[in-house]
PDB file of C-alpha atoms and ligand atoms in Angstrom:
ATOM      1  CA  MET A 889     -65.719 -39.820 -73.022  1.00 74.00           C
ATOM      2  CA  ASP A 890     -62.374 -39.405 -74.702  1.00 93.00           C
ATOM      3  CA  CYS A 891     -61.697 -43.086 -75.272  1.00 98.00           C
ATOM      4  CA  ILE A 892     -60.765 -44.344 -78.721  1.00 98.00           C
ATOM      5  CA  PHE A 893     -62.297 -47.782 -78.182  1.00 98.00           C
ATOM      6  CA  CYS A 894     -65.583 -46.274 -76.926  1.00 98.00           C
ATOM      7  CA  LYS A 895     -65.583 -44.191 -80.116  1.00 98.00           C
ATOM      8  CA  ILE A 896     -65.082 -47.337 -82.203  1.00 98.00           C
ATOM      9  CA  ILE A 897     -67.866 -49.092 -80.251  1.00 98.00           C
ATOM     10  CA  ASN A 898     -70.170 -46.088 -80.802  1.00 97.00           C
ATOM     11  CA  LYS A 899     -69.182 -45.943 -84.512  1.00 97.00           C
ATOM     12  CA  GLU A 900     -67.843 -42.420 -84.083  1.00 97.00           C
ATOM     13  CA  ILE A 901     -64.640 -43.574 -85.734  1.00 96.00           C
ATOM     14  CA  SER A 902     -64.398 -46.424 -88.184  1.00 96.00           C
ATOM     15  CA  SER A 903     -62.600 -49.702 -87.749  1.00 96.00           C
ATOM     16  CA  GLU A 904     -62.834 -53.175 -89.177  1.00 96.00           C
ATOM     17  CA  ILE A 905     -65.390 -54.599 -86.772  1.00 97.00           C
ATOM     18  CA  ILE A 906     -65.787 -58.292 -87.458  1.00 97.00           C
ATOM     19  CA  PHE A 907     -68.130 -59.259 -84.621  1.00 98.00           C
ATOM     20  CA  GLU A 908     -70.480 -57.458 -82.325  1.00 98.00           C
ATOM     21  CA  ASP A 909     -73.156 -58.434 -79.829  1.00 98.00           C
ATOM     22  CA  GLU A 910     -74.700 -56.613 -76.895  1.00 98.00           C
ATOM     23  CA  GLU A 911     -71.595 -56.978 -74.717  1.00 98.00           C
ATOM     24  CA  VAL A 912     -68.512 -57.449 -76.877  1.00 98.00           C
ATOM     25  CA  VAL A 913     -66.945 -56.197 -80.097  1.00 98.00           C
ATOM     26  CA  VAL A 914     -64.079 -57.727 -82.054  1.00 98.00           C
ATOM     27  CA  PHE A 915     -62.085 -55.657 -84.510  1.00 98.00           C
ATOM     28  CA  LYS A 916     -58.760 -55.781 -86.329  1.00 98.00           C
ATOM     29  CA  ASP A 917     -55.807 -54.066 -84.712  1.00 98.00           C
ATOM     30  CA  ILE A 918     -54.898 -50.998 -86.757  1.00 98.00           C
ATOM     31  CA  LYS A 919     -51.173 -51.824 -86.498  1.00 98.00           C
ATOM     32  CA  PRO A 920     -51.090 -55.624 -86.525  1.00 98.00           C
ATOM     33  CA  LYS A 921     -48.075 -57.152 -84.806  1.00 98.00           C
ATOM     34  CA  SER A 922     -48.842 -60.676 -86.022  1.00 98.00           C
ATOM     35  CA  PRO A 923     -50.475 -62.158 -89.155  1.00 98.00           C
ATOM     36  CA  VAL A 924     -53.722 -62.472 -87.184  1.00 98.00           C
ATOM     37  CA  HIS A 925     -54.168 -59.661 -84.672  1.00 98.00           C
ATOM     38  CA  LEU A 926     -57.656 -59.035 -83.329  1.00 98.00           C
ATOM     39  CA  LEU A 927     -58.822 -57.087 -80.306  1.00 98.00           C
ATOM     40  CA  ILE A 928     -61.640 -58.471 -78.175  1.00 99.00           C
ATOM     41  CA  VAL A 929     -63.233 -55.551 -76.365  1.00 98.00           C
ATOM     42  CA  PRO A 930     -66.100 -55.286 -73.868  1.00 98.00           C
ATOM     43  CA  LYS A 931     -68.604 -52.548 -74.709  1.00 98.00           C
ATOM     44  CA  LYS A 932     -68.512 -51.534 -71.058  1.00 98.00           C
ATOM     45  CA  HIS A 933     -65.719 -49.039 -70.455  1.00 98.00           C
ATOM     46  CA  ILE A 934     -63.370 -50.642 -67.930  1.00 98.00           C
ATOM     47  CA  GLU A 935     -59.985 -48.902 -67.909  1.00 98.00           C
ATOM     48  CA  SER A 936     -57.923 -52.002 -67.307  1.00 98.00           C
ATOM     49  CA  ILE A 937     -58.101 -55.297 -65.478  1.00 98.00           C
ATOM     50  CA  ASN A 938     -57.054 -53.306 -62.394  1.00 98.00           C
ATOM     51  CA  GLU A 939     -60.437 -51.571 -62.435  1.00 98.00           C
ATOM     52  CA  ALA A 940     -62.516 -54.713 -63.075  1.00 98.00           C
ATOM     53  CA  GLN A 941     -65.150 -55.443 -60.456  1.00 98.00           C
ATOM     54  CA  GLU A 942     -66.648 -58.637 -59.118  1.00 98.00           C
ATOM     55  CA  GLU A 943     -69.727 -57.892 -61.267  1.00 98.00           C
ATOM     56  CA  ASP A 944     -67.527 -58.025 -64.398  1.00 98.00           C
ATOM     57  CA  LYS A 945     -66.588 -61.658 -63.792  1.00 98.00           C
ATOM     58  CA  GLU A 946     -68.862 -63.131 -66.470  1.00 98.00           C
ATOM     59  CA  LEU A 947     -68.009 -60.422 -68.981  1.00 98.00           C
ATOM     60  CA  ILE A 948     -64.289 -61.067 -68.561  1.00 98.00           C
ATOM     61  CA  GLY A 949     -64.864 -64.791 -68.943  1.00 98.00           C
ATOM     62  CA  LYS A 950     -66.809 -64.107 -72.120  1.00 98.00           C
ATOM     63  CA  LEU A 951     -63.905 -62.122 -73.612  1.00 98.00           C
ATOM     64  CA  PHE A 952     -61.765 -65.249 -73.469  1.00 98.00           C
ATOM     65  CA  LEU A 953     -64.406 -67.522 -74.947  1.00 98.00           C
ATOM     66  CA  VAL A 954     -65.025 -65.062 -77.799  1.00 98.00           C
ATOM     67  CA  ALA A 955     -61.257 -64.902 -78.330  1.00 98.00           C
ATOM     68  CA  ARG A 956     -61.146 -68.713 -78.452  1.00 98.00           C
ATOM     69  CA  ASP A 957     -63.962 -68.721 -81.026  1.00 98.00           C
ATOM     70  CA  PHE A 958     -62.120 -66.207 -83.218  1.00 98.00           C
ATOM     71  CA  ALA A 959     -58.902 -68.182 -82.940  1.00 98.00           C
ATOM     72  CA  LYS A 960     -60.858 -71.015 -84.484  1.00 98.00           C
ATOM     73  CA  LYS A 961     -62.557 -68.833 -87.109  1.00 98.00           C
ATOM     74  CA  THR A 962     -59.279 -67.256 -88.209  1.00 98.00           C
ATOM     75  CA  GLY A 963     -57.581 -70.636 -88.455  1.00 98.00           C
ATOM     76  CA  VAL A 964     -54.955 -70.222 -85.758  1.00 98.00           C
ATOM     77  CA  SER A 965     -56.541 -72.502 -83.195  1.00 97.00           C
ATOM     78  CA  ASP A 966     -54.462 -75.570 -84.025  1.00 97.00           C
ATOM     79  CA  SER A 967     -51.203 -73.801 -84.856  1.00 97.00           C
ATOM     80  CA  GLY A 968     -51.379 -71.853 -81.611  1.00 98.00           C
ATOM     81  CA  TYR A 969     -51.882 -68.276 -80.564  1.00 98.00           C
ATOM     82  CA  LYS A 970     -51.457 -65.795 -77.753  1.00 98.00           C
ATOM     83  CA  LEU A 971     -54.125 -64.063 -75.702  1.00 98.00           C
ATOM     84  CA  LEU A 972     -52.595 -60.968 -74.171  1.00 98.00           C
ATOM     85  CA  ILE A 973     -53.775 -58.262 -71.797  1.00 98.00           C
ATOM     86  CA  ASN A 974     -51.438 -55.347 -71.163  1.00 98.00           C
ATOM     87  CA  VAL A 975     -52.032 -53.642 -67.822  1.00 98.00           C
ATOM     88  CA  GLY A 976     -50.898 -50.093 -67.140  1.00 98.00           C
ATOM     89  CA  GLU A 977     -48.260 -48.021 -68.888  1.00 98.00           C
ATOM     90  CA  GLY A 978     -45.442 -50.128 -67.511  1.00 98.00           C
ATOM     91  CA  GLY A 979     -47.206 -53.199 -68.857  1.00 98.00           C
ATOM     92  CA  GLY A 980     -47.416 -51.749 -72.346  1.00 98.00           C
ATOM     93  CA  GLN A 981     -51.042 -50.617 -72.223  1.00 98.00           C
ATOM     94  CA  GLU A 982     -51.669 -47.762 -74.640  1.00 98.00           C
ATOM     95  CA  VAL A 983     -55.454 -47.721 -74.785  1.00 98.00           C
ATOM     96  CA  PHE A 984     -57.101 -47.538 -71.376  1.00 98.00           C
ATOM     97  CA  HIS A 985     -60.188 -49.544 -72.240  1.00 98.00           C
ATOM     98  CA  LEU A 986     -59.812 -53.208 -71.342  1.00 98.00           C
ATOM     99  CA  HIS A 987     -59.095 -55.501 -74.302  1.00 98.00           C
ATOM    100  CA  VAL A 988     -57.666 -58.911 -75.068  1.00 98.00           C
ATOM    101  CA  HIS A 989     -55.221 -59.239 -77.968  1.00 99.00           C
ATOM    102  CA  LEU A 990     -55.603 -62.380 -80.083  1.00 98.00           C
ATOM    103  CA  MET A 991     -52.315 -62.909 -81.911  1.00 98.00           C
ATOM    104  CA  GLY A 992     -51.323 -65.788 -84.103  1.00 98.00           C
ATOM    105  CA  GLY A 993     -50.679 -67.031 -87.601  1.00 97.00           C
ATOM    106  CA  TRP A 994     -46.925 -67.454 -87.418  1.00 96.00           C
ATOM    107  CA  ASN A 995     -45.521 -70.509 -89.163  1.00 78.00           C
TER     108      ASN A 995
HETATM  109  P1  5GP B1518     -52.515 -51.949 -75.744  1.00 66.35           P
HETATM  110  O1  5GP B1518     -51.095 -51.529 -75.943  1.00 66.35           O
HETATM  111  O2  5GP B1518     -53.331 -50.873 -75.075  1.00 66.35           O
HETATM  112  O3  5GP B1518     -52.662 -53.284 -75.102  1.00 66.35           O
HETATM  113  O4  5GP B1518     -53.101 -52.165 -77.195  1.00 66.35           O
HETATM  114  C1  5GP B1518     -53.742 -51.178 -77.935  1.00 66.35           C
HETATM  115  C2  5GP B1518     -53.824 -51.673 -79.342  1.00 66.35           C
HETATM  116  O5  5GP B1518     -54.825 -50.916 -79.999  1.00 66.35           O
HETATM  117  C3  5GP B1518     -52.532 -51.513 -80.137  1.00 66.35           C
HETATM  118  O6  5GP B1518     -52.120 -52.775 -80.639  1.00 66.35           O
HETATM  119  C4  5GP B1518     -52.916 -50.541 -81.242  1.00 66.35           C
HETATM  120  O7  5GP B1518     -52.324 -50.851 -82.482  1.00 66.35           O
HETATM  121  C5  5GP B1518     -54.428 -50.655 -81.310  1.00 66.35           C
HETATM  122  N1  5GP B1518     -55.105 -49.431 -81.696  1.00 66.35           N
HETATM  123  C6  5GP B1518     -54.862 -48.181 -81.227  1.00 66.35           C
HETATM  124  N2  5GP B1518     -55.686 -47.293 -81.796  1.00 66.35           N
HETATM  125  C7  5GP B1518     -56.485 -48.006 -82.629  1.00 66.35           C
HETATM  126  C8  5GP B1518     -57.555 -47.631 -83.505  1.00 66.35           C
HETATM  127  O8  5GP B1518     -57.932 -46.469 -83.634  1.00 66.35           O
HETATM  128  N3  5GP B1518     -58.145 -48.629 -84.212  1.00 66.35           N
HETATM  129  C9  5GP B1518     -57.755 -49.929 -84.101  1.00 66.35           C
HETATM  130  N4  5GP B1518     -58.404 -50.827 -84.851  1.00 66.35           N
HETATM  131  N5  5GP B1518     -56.740 -50.319 -83.277  1.00 66.35           N
HETATM  132  C10 5GP B1518     -56.123 -49.362 -82.562  1.00 66.35           C
HETATM  133 ZN1   ZN B1519     -63.724 -46.801 -73.481  1.00 66.35          ZN
END
Protein backbone atom coordinates (compact mmCIF):
# COMPACT_ATOMS: atom_id res chain seq x y z
CA MET A 1 0.00 0.00 0.00
CA ASP A 2 1.33 3.40 -0.92
CA CYS A 3 1.07 4.94 2.53
CA ILE A 4 4.07 6.65 4.08
CA PHE A 5 3.03 5.83 7.65
CA CYS A 6 2.49 2.14 6.79
CA LYS A 7 6.01 2.20 5.34
CA ILE A 8 7.35 3.69 8.57
CA ILE A 9 5.42 1.08 10.59
CA ASN A 10 6.83 -1.70 8.37
CA LYS A 11 10.35 -0.19 8.62
CA GLU A 12 10.49 0.27 4.86
CA ILE A 13 11.49 3.87 5.46
CA SER A 14 13.28 5.10 8.54
CA SER A 15 11.99 7.48 11.16
CA GLU A 16 12.71 8.23 14.78
CA ILE A 17 10.38 5.69 16.35
CA ILE A 18 10.35 6.21 20.09
CA PHE A 19 7.67 3.71 21.11
CA GLU A 20 6.07 0.70 19.57
CA ASP A 21 3.75 -2.07 20.73
CA GLU A 22 1.44 -4.41 18.87
CA GLU A 23 -1.11 -1.69 18.10
CA VAL A 24 0.54 1.73 18.17
CA VAL A 25 3.74 3.48 17.14
CA VAL A 26 5.01 6.88 18.23
CA PHE A 27 7.58 8.74 16.19
CA LYS A 28 8.95 12.26 15.81
CA ASP A 29 7.38 14.48 13.18
CA ILE A 30 9.87 15.02 10.37
CA LYS A 31 9.03 18.74 10.22
CA PRO A 32 8.28 19.65 13.83
CA LYS A 33 5.96 22.61 14.28
CA SER A 34 6.52 22.83 18.03
CA PRO A 35 9.46 22.07 20.37
CA VAL A 36 7.86 18.70 21.13
CA HIS A 37 6.03 17.26 18.12
CA LEU A 38 5.25 13.55 18.14
CA LEU A 39 2.83 11.53 16.06
CA ILE A 40 0.81 8.77 17.70
CA VAL A 41 -0.19 6.32 14.99
CA PRO A 42 -2.23 3.11 15.01
CA LYS A 43 -0.58 0.24 13.14
CA LYS A 44 -3.93 -0.47 11.54
CA HIS A 45 -4.34 1.58 8.38
CA ILE A 46 -7.39 3.79 8.92
CA GLU A 47 -7.46 6.67 6.43
CA SER A 48 -8.90 9.23 8.80
CA ILE A 49 -11.32 9.48 11.68
CA ASN A 50 -14.04 9.57 9.01
CA GLU A 51 -13.26 5.94 8.17
CA ALA A 52 -13.03 4.72 11.79
CA GLN A 53 -15.42 1.92 12.68
CA GLU A 54 -17.19 0.96 15.87
CA GLU A 55 -14.59 -1.83 16.26
CA ASP A 56 -11.83 0.82 16.39
CA LYS A 57 -13.25 2.41 19.53
CA GLU A 58 -10.68 0.96 21.94
CA LEU A 59 -7.79 1.60 19.56
CA ILE A 60 -8.76 5.26 19.21
CA GLY A 61 -9.07 5.57 22.97
CA LYS A 62 -5.62 4.05 23.32
CA LEU A 63 -4.10 6.66 20.97
CA PHE A 64 -5.12 9.37 23.42
CA LEU A 65 -3.83 7.55 26.48
CA VAL A 66 -0.49 6.87 24.76
CA ALA A 67 -0.37 10.56 23.78
CA ARG A 68 -1.03 11.50 27.42
CA ASP A 69 1.80 9.20 28.54
CA PHE A 70 4.22 10.78 26.06
CA ALA A 71 3.18 14.26 27.12
CA LYS A 72 4.34 13.24 30.56
CA LYS A 73 7.53 11.55 29.33
CA THR A 74 8.54 14.54 27.21
CA GLY A 75 7.90 16.94 30.08
CA VAL A 76 5.06 18.95 28.59
CA SER A 77 2.29 17.51 30.72
CA ASP A 78 2.24 20.31 33.29
CA SER A 79 3.03 23.20 30.95
CA GLY A 80 0.28 22.09 28.59
CA TYR A 81 0.04 20.67 25.12
CA LYS A 82 -2.25 20.10 22.17
CA LEU A 83 -3.59 16.83 20.81
CA LEU A 84 -4.63 17.39 17.23
CA ILE A 85 -6.27 15.29 14.53
CA ASN A 86 -6.57 16.82 11.07
CA VAL A 87 -9.41 15.34 9.02
CA GLY A 88 -9.49 15.56 5.24
CA GLU A 89 -7.68 17.93 2.92
CA GLY A 90 -9.77 20.89 4.02
CA GLY A 91 -8.87 20.06 7.61
CA GLY A 92 -5.16 20.10 6.86
CA GLN A 93 -4.63 16.34 6.63
CA GLU A 94 -1.64 15.51 4.46
CA VAL A 95 -1.05 11.87 5.36
CA PHE A 96 -4.14 9.71 5.01
CA HIS A 97 -3.35 7.30 7.82
CA LEU A 98 -5.00 8.31 11.08
CA HIS A 99 -2.66 9.97 13.60
CA VAL A 100 -2.76 12.20 16.64
CA HIS A 101 -0.29 15.09 16.85
CA LEU A 102 1.18 15.74 20.30
CA MET A 103 2.48 19.31 20.32
CA GLY A 104 3.92 21.23 23.20
CA GLY A 105 7.00 22.68 24.82
CA TRP A 106 6.30 26.36 24.28
CA ASN A 107 7.22 28.65 27.16
P1 LIG B 1 -1.31 15.77 8.85
O1 LIG B 1 -1.19 17.08 8.14
O2 LIG B 1 -1.65 14.65 7.91
O3 LIG B 1 -2.18 15.82 10.06
O4 LIG B 1 0.13 15.48 9.45
C1 LIG B 1 1.12 14.77 8.78
C2 LIG B 1 2.40 15.02 9.51
O5 LIG B 1 3.31 14.00 9.14
C3 LIG B 1 3.06 16.36 9.18
O6 LIG B 1 3.25 17.11 10.37
C4 LIG B 1 4.37 15.95 8.53
O7 LIG B 1 5.45 16.79 8.89
C5 LIG B 1 4.59 14.53 9.02
N1 LIG B 1 5.29 13.68 8.08
C6 LIG B 1 5.05 13.57 6.74
N2 LIG B 1 5.88 12.67 6.19
C7 LIG B 1 6.64 12.19 7.20
C8 LIG B 1 7.69 11.22 7.25
O8 LIG B 1 8.09 10.62 6.25
N3 LIG B 1 8.25 10.97 8.47
C9 LIG B 1 7.83 11.61 9.60
N4 LIG B 1 8.46 11.30 10.74
N5 LIG B 1 6.84 12.54 9.59
C10 LIG B 1 6.26 12.82 8.40
ZN1 LIG C 1 -1.18 3.50 6.27
